[in-house]
GROMACS .gro file of C-alpha atoms in nm:
model
  195
    1MET     CA    1  -4.299   6.527  21.976
    2GLU     CA    2  -4.166   6.306  22.255
    3PRO     CA    3  -3.934   6.035  22.112
    4ARG     CA    4  -4.151   5.734  22.211
    5LYS     CA    5  -4.465   5.894  22.067
    6LEU     CA    6  -4.282   5.977  21.744
    7LEU     CA    7  -4.170   5.616  21.706
    8ASP     CA    8  -4.522   5.488  21.779
    9THR     CA    9  -4.670   5.732  21.527
   10LEU     CA   10  -4.422   5.633  21.259
   11ALA     CA   11  -4.500   5.266  21.325
   12VAL     CA   12  -4.863   5.332  21.229
   13ALA     CA   13  -4.751   5.513  20.913
   14ASP     CA   14  -4.519   5.221  20.834
   15ARG     CA   15  -4.827   5.003  20.778
   16LEU     CA   16  -4.886   5.195  20.455
   17LYS     CA   17  -4.562   5.058  20.312
   18ASP     CA   18  -4.717   4.710  20.321
   19THR     CA   19  -5.074   4.814  20.241
   20THR     CA   20  -5.112   4.758  19.872
   21ARG     CA   21  -5.341   4.941  19.635
   22HIS     CA   22  -5.534   4.795  19.347
   23CYS     CA   23  -5.291   4.951  19.099
   24TYR     CA   24  -4.964   4.804  18.982
   25THR     CA   25  -4.626   4.970  18.931
   26ALA     CA   26  -4.454   4.990  18.594
   27GLY     CA   27  -4.252   4.687  18.706
   28GLY     CA   28  -4.567   4.479  18.752
   29ARG     CA   29  -4.602   4.461  19.133
   30HIS     CA   30  -4.879   4.606  19.347
   31GLU     CA   31  -4.819   4.967  19.444
   32SER     CA   32  -4.826   5.050  19.815
   33VAL     CA   33  -5.036   5.327  19.966
   34ALA     CA   34  -4.712   5.490  20.085
   35GLU     CA   35  -4.578   5.499  19.729
   36HIS     CA   36  -4.896   5.666  19.603
   37SER     CA   37  -4.888   5.927  19.882
   38TRP     CA   38  -4.520   6.000  19.823
   39ARG     CA   39  -4.557   6.054  19.450
   40ALA     CA   40  -4.870   6.262  19.494
   41ALA     CA   41  -4.676   6.488  19.734
   42LEU     CA   42  -4.393   6.504  19.480
   43MET     CA   43  -4.643   6.613  19.214
   44ALA     CA   44  -4.752   6.899  19.442
   45TYR     CA   45  -4.390   7.004  19.483
   46PHE     CA   46  -4.346   7.022  19.105
   47LEU     CA   47  -4.674   7.213  19.060
   48ARG     CA   48  -4.577   7.500  19.289
   49ASP     CA   49  -4.520   7.743  19.000
   50GLU     CA   50  -4.857   7.657  18.845
   51PHE     CA   51  -5.044   7.769  19.159
   52PRO     CA   52  -4.865   8.077  19.297
   53GLU     CA   53  -5.181   8.177  19.486
   54ALA     CA   54  -5.192   7.849  19.679
   55ASP     CA   55  -5.005   7.732  19.988
   56MET     CA   56  -4.843   7.434  19.819
   57ASP     CA   57  -4.666   7.333  20.140
   58LYS     CA   58  -5.013   7.280  20.284
   59VAL     CA   59  -5.109   7.074  19.978
   60ILE     CA   60  -4.798   6.860  20.031
   61ARG     CA   61  -4.898   6.806  20.395
   62MET     CA   62  -5.248   6.707  20.285
   63LEU     CA   63  -5.110   6.455  20.039
   64LEU     CA   64  -4.868   6.310  20.292
   65ILE     CA   65  -5.150   6.237  20.538
   66HIS     CA   66  -5.449   6.183  20.309
   67ASP     CA   67  -5.446   5.802  20.316
   68LEU     CA   68  -5.334   5.744  20.676
   69GLY     CA   69  -5.678   5.601  20.754
   70GLU     CA   70  -5.589   5.308  20.530
   71ALA     CA   71  -5.333   5.204  20.792
   72PHE     CA   72  -5.639   5.085  20.988
   73THR     CA   73  -5.871   4.962  20.711
   74GLY     CA   74  -5.651   4.873  20.418
   75ASP     CA   75  -5.706   5.017  20.073
   76ILE     CA   76  -6.042   4.978  19.904
   77PRO     CA   77  -6.047   5.088  19.538
   78SER     CA   78  -6.270   5.390  19.473
   79PHE     CA   79  -6.502   5.183  19.254
   80ARG     CA   80  -6.562   4.942  19.545
   81LYS     CA   81  -6.561   5.183  19.843
   82THR     CA   82  -6.899   5.232  20.011
   83ALA     CA   83  -7.023   5.504  20.243
   84ALA     CA   84  -6.994   5.252  20.528
   85ASN     CA   85  -6.628   5.189  20.436
   86GLU     CA   86  -6.558   5.563  20.434
   87ALA     CA   87  -6.733   5.613  20.769
   88ALA     CA   88  -6.534   5.331  20.932
   89GLU     CA   89  -6.206   5.469  20.798
   90ASP     CA   90  -6.293   5.823  20.913
   91THR     CA   91  -6.386   5.704  21.262
   92LEU     CA   92  -6.068   5.500  21.311
   93LEU     CA   93  -5.853   5.781  21.175
   94LYS     CA   94  -6.015   6.046  21.399
   95GLU     CA   95  -5.969   5.824  21.703
   96TRP     CA   96  -5.600   5.779  21.621
   97VAL     CA   97  -5.539   6.148  21.540
   98ALA     CA   98  -5.693   6.241  21.876
   99THR     CA   99  -5.419   6.038  22.050
  100LEU     CA  100  -5.143   6.252  21.897
  101PRO     CA  101  -4.990   6.534  22.099
  102GLN     CA  102  -5.068   6.895  22.019
  103PRO     CA  103  -5.017   7.077  21.795
  104TYR     CA  104  -5.018   6.774  21.561
  105ALA     CA  105  -5.363   6.643  21.654
  106GLY     CA  106  -5.524   6.981  21.598
  107GLU     CA  107  -5.331   7.057  21.281
  108MET     CA  108  -5.403   6.719  21.127
  109GLN     CA  109  -5.773   6.733  21.214
  110ALA     CA  110  -5.797   7.081  21.063
  111LEU     CA  111  -5.632   6.952  20.743
  112TYR     CA  112  -5.869   6.655  20.725
  113ASP     CA  113  -6.168   6.886  20.775
  114GLU     CA  114  -6.045   7.119  20.500
  115MET     CA  115  -5.978   6.825  20.268
  116ALA     CA  116  -6.327   6.685  20.325
  117ALA     CA  117  -6.498   7.020  20.261
  118ARG     CA  118  -6.299   7.070  19.940
  119GLU     CA  119  -6.374   7.444  19.934
  120THR     CA  120  -6.024   7.594  19.945
  121THR     CA  121  -5.789   7.607  19.650
  122GLU     CA  122  -5.546   7.387  19.845
  123ALA     CA  123  -5.809   7.119  19.910
  124LYS     CA  124  -5.914   7.121  19.544
  125ILE     CA  125  -5.553   7.082  19.432
  126TYR     CA  126  -5.496   6.798  19.681
  127LYS     CA  127  -5.800   6.604  19.558
  128ALA     CA  128  -5.716   6.655  19.193
  129ILE     CA  129  -5.360   6.533  19.245
  130ASP     CA  130  -5.485   6.232  19.445
  131ASN     CA  131  -5.706   6.128  19.152
  132LEU     CA  132  -5.461   6.218  18.877
  133GLU     CA  133  -5.170   6.030  19.034
  134ALA     CA  134  -5.382   5.714  19.025
  135VAL     CA  135  -5.449   5.760  18.653
  136ILE     CA  136  -5.080   5.825  18.586
  137GLN     CA  137  -4.991   5.505  18.774
  138HIS     CA  138  -5.239   5.305  18.568
  139ASN     CA  139  -5.091   5.451  18.251
  140GLU     CA  140  -4.748   5.335  18.366
  141SER     CA  141  -4.858   4.987  18.473
  142PRO     CA  142  -4.875   4.697  18.228
  143LEU     CA  143  -5.209   4.693  18.047
  144CYS     CA  144  -5.246   4.326  18.138
  145THR     CA  145  -5.289   4.436  18.502
  146TRP     CA  146  -5.600   4.641  18.421
  147ILE     CA  147  -5.941   4.494  18.494
  148PRO     CA  148  -6.210   4.559  18.229
  149LYS     CA  149  -6.373   4.859  18.403
  150GLU     CA  150  -6.038   5.039  18.418
  151TYR     CA  151  -6.040   5.104  18.046
  152GLU     CA  152  -6.329   5.346  18.097
  153LEU     CA  153  -6.213   5.466  18.441
  154ASN     CA  154  -5.874   5.568  18.305
  155ARG     CA  155  -6.055   5.775  18.044
  156THR     CA  156  -6.295   5.945  18.289
  157TYR     CA  157  -6.149   5.942  18.643
  158GLY     CA  158  -6.043   6.276  18.789
  159TRP     CA  159  -6.176   6.510  18.519
  160ASP     CA  160  -6.428   6.656  18.764
  161LYS     CA  161  -6.153   6.724  19.020
  162ALA     CA  162  -5.924   6.889  18.762
  163ALA     CA  163  -6.196   7.106  18.604
  164PHE     CA  164  -6.137   7.408  18.832
  165SER     CA  165  -5.786   7.458  18.688
  166PRO     CA  166  -5.686   7.513  18.324
  167TYR     CA  167  -5.344   7.365  18.402
  168LEU     CA  168  -5.483   7.049  18.564
  169THR     CA  169  -5.735   7.014  18.281
  170ALA     CA  170  -5.450   7.028  18.028
  171LEU     CA  171  -5.256   6.773  18.236
  172ARG     CA  172  -5.559   6.545  18.247
  173GLN     CA  173  -5.591   6.575  17.866
  174GLU     CA  174  -5.226   6.465  17.826
  175MET     CA  175  -5.298   6.171  18.055
  176LEU     CA  176  -5.601   6.075  17.843
  177GLU     CA  177  -5.381   6.075  17.534
  178ASP     CA  178  -5.137   5.844  17.718
  179THR     CA  179  -5.430   5.616  17.809
  180GLU     CA  180  -5.554   5.600  17.449
  181ARG     CA  181  -5.203   5.519  17.318
  182LYS     CA  182  -5.162   5.247  17.580
  183ILE     CA  183  -5.497   5.088  17.499
  184ALA     CA  184  -5.431   5.106  17.125
  185ALA     CA  185  -5.094   4.931  17.173
  186GLY     CA  186  -5.267   4.637  17.341
  187PRO     CA  187  -5.180   4.418  17.640
  188GLU     CA  188  -4.832   4.285  17.709
  189GLY     CA  189  -4.952   3.970  17.887
  190GLU     CA  190  -5.257   3.786  18.013
  191PRO     CA  191  -5.546   4.003  18.138
  192MET     CA  192  -5.609   4.027  18.512
  193GLU     CA  193  -5.913   3.878  18.680
  194GLU     CA  194  -6.184   4.107  18.817
  195TYR     CA  195  -6.065   4.258  19.149
   0.00000   0.00000   0.00000
């Protein structure tokens, strides 16, 4: 990629460092979209041995780019995101990807298409990790940062995405046990207002 185009592309990605998600970190500050994407990609790296049949490098690429559309729209929590929000994000992302030089534009669009279809093993792994990382982050964040609906969401979110894999199902069960222990221990501070 030509140096100027690389710098311009990275400047768009930089927006995700300042785009916060609904979730909080263990230290009590809002998590950025970039932090979520990075740790999700790290999860894929550590799961390579669990999925020898899968192209885990492709899964890592999917996770690195999966939330780039939020550089244009910001993050909208899954429980608030509408079809109109998703369509706007997809449109803006496709327009931006089309401005990238080849082979990047074509490769990225092919990854986004595969991720959306969720038919390949790699796309299923990507989506499961995306959901599961969010649950892990909630389990690590102070309970006082949870809004009321997150008590149930942390118990139910992502099971459907993990169901295709015995390993991911077992991981999700461990995460549920962490959620139940956290809830049983009670909040460490004042509850958050509804988001």
